[in-house]
Amino acid sequence: ETDNYLQVIKGMPEEITILPSELMPTTKKQSVIVLTRWPEQYYVALRPKTLEDAVNSVTPSLAAFKKETSEMSLLAILTILFNDVIDFFSVGKSMGQSQLVSTIQLVVEDFYYLNIEDFKLCFNNAKRGVYGKIYDRIDGNVIYGWIAQYAQERACFCESIDDRNKTS
């Protein structure tokens, strides 16, 4: 199945603006292939609405993506994700490039178990104001705080699933 998928992917032009729904991956291996080839388009196409969507996603965790590709590929993908959320907010005090790199490195170290869809859901929640209002600044501390809060919510969600599975 992945071989057929790979053939279809290789037949697609390098430059596409929208990832067609039929190319959305159904396995982690396919997800790595698409993330590597069209990271922005894939990220835009992700539509997690709930923690369950993100937890059950085929997108790889940061650690798995790094293992399958490279640290540079992981940092490139995260730069795209972080820039998306930073660009969303119109604030007077934004992040510089070195702050962005430092924040991404901390996130990779501390939240290596989260997957790409987790970040999409977390950042969409931040855009909706779920983690509080943004008062004229967005920096590493703010973004790290969002991710930490999301990771805590995710851990509680996963615990509740484990508890339900134990009782049934």
Short mmCIF file of C-alpha atoms in Angstrom, two decimals, residues 35 39 43 61-63 65-66 71-86 100-101 103-109 111-112 114-116 119-120 123 143 147:
data_model
loop_
_atom_site.label_atom_id
_atom_site.label_comp_id
_atom_site.label_asym_id
_atom_site.label_seq_id
_atom_site.Cartn_x
_atom_site.Cartn_y
_atom_site.Cartn_z
CA LEU A 35 5.57 16.09 5.55
CA PRO A 39 5.30 20.45 4.85
CA TYR A 43 0.10 21.41 7.83
CA SER A 61 5.67 12.53 16.95
CA LEU A 62 8.59 14.95 16.90
CA ALA A 63 10.92 12.15 18.02
CA PHE A 65 9.91 12.35 12.59
CA LYS A 66 13.45 13.24 13.63
CA GLU A 71 17.04 17.09 13.01
CA MET A 72 17.23 19.76 10.29
CA SER A 73 14.00 18.50 8.71
CA LEU A 74 12.29 18.57 12.10
CA LEU A 75 13.47 22.11 12.82
CA ALA A 76 12.31 23.22 9.36
CA ILE A 77 8.83 21.77 9.92
CA LEU A 78 8.54 23.35 13.37
CA THR A 79 9.66 26.71 11.98
CA ILE A 80 6.73 26.54 9.54
CA LEU A 81 4.31 25.67 12.36
CA PHE A 82 5.57 28.36 14.70
CA ASN A 83 5.64 31.04 12.01
CA ASP A 84 2.02 30.25 11.19
CA VAL A 85 0.89 31.01 14.73
CA ILE A 86 3.23 34.01 15.12
CA LEU A 100 12.35 31.29 17.52
CA VAL A 101 15.25 28.84 17.27
CA THR A 103 11.97 28.12 21.61
CA ILE A 104 11.86 25.36 19.01
CA GLN A 105 14.87 23.64 20.59
CA LEU A 106 13.21 23.73 24.03
CA VAL A 107 9.98 22.35 22.58
CA VAL A 108 11.82 19.50 20.83
CA GLU A 109 13.58 18.61 24.09
CA PHE A 111 7.58 17.82 24.03
CA TYR A 112 9.21 15.24 21.74
CA LEU A 114 3.66 15.35 20.69
CA ASN A 115 2.78 14.89 17.04
CA ILE A 116 2.34 17.46 14.30
CA PHE A 119 0.71 21.34 17.40
CA LYS A 120 -1.97 22.23 14.86
CA PHE A 123 -1.96 26.58 17.91
CA ILE A 143 4.25 29.80 22.98
CA ILE A 147 2.22 23.95 24.47
#
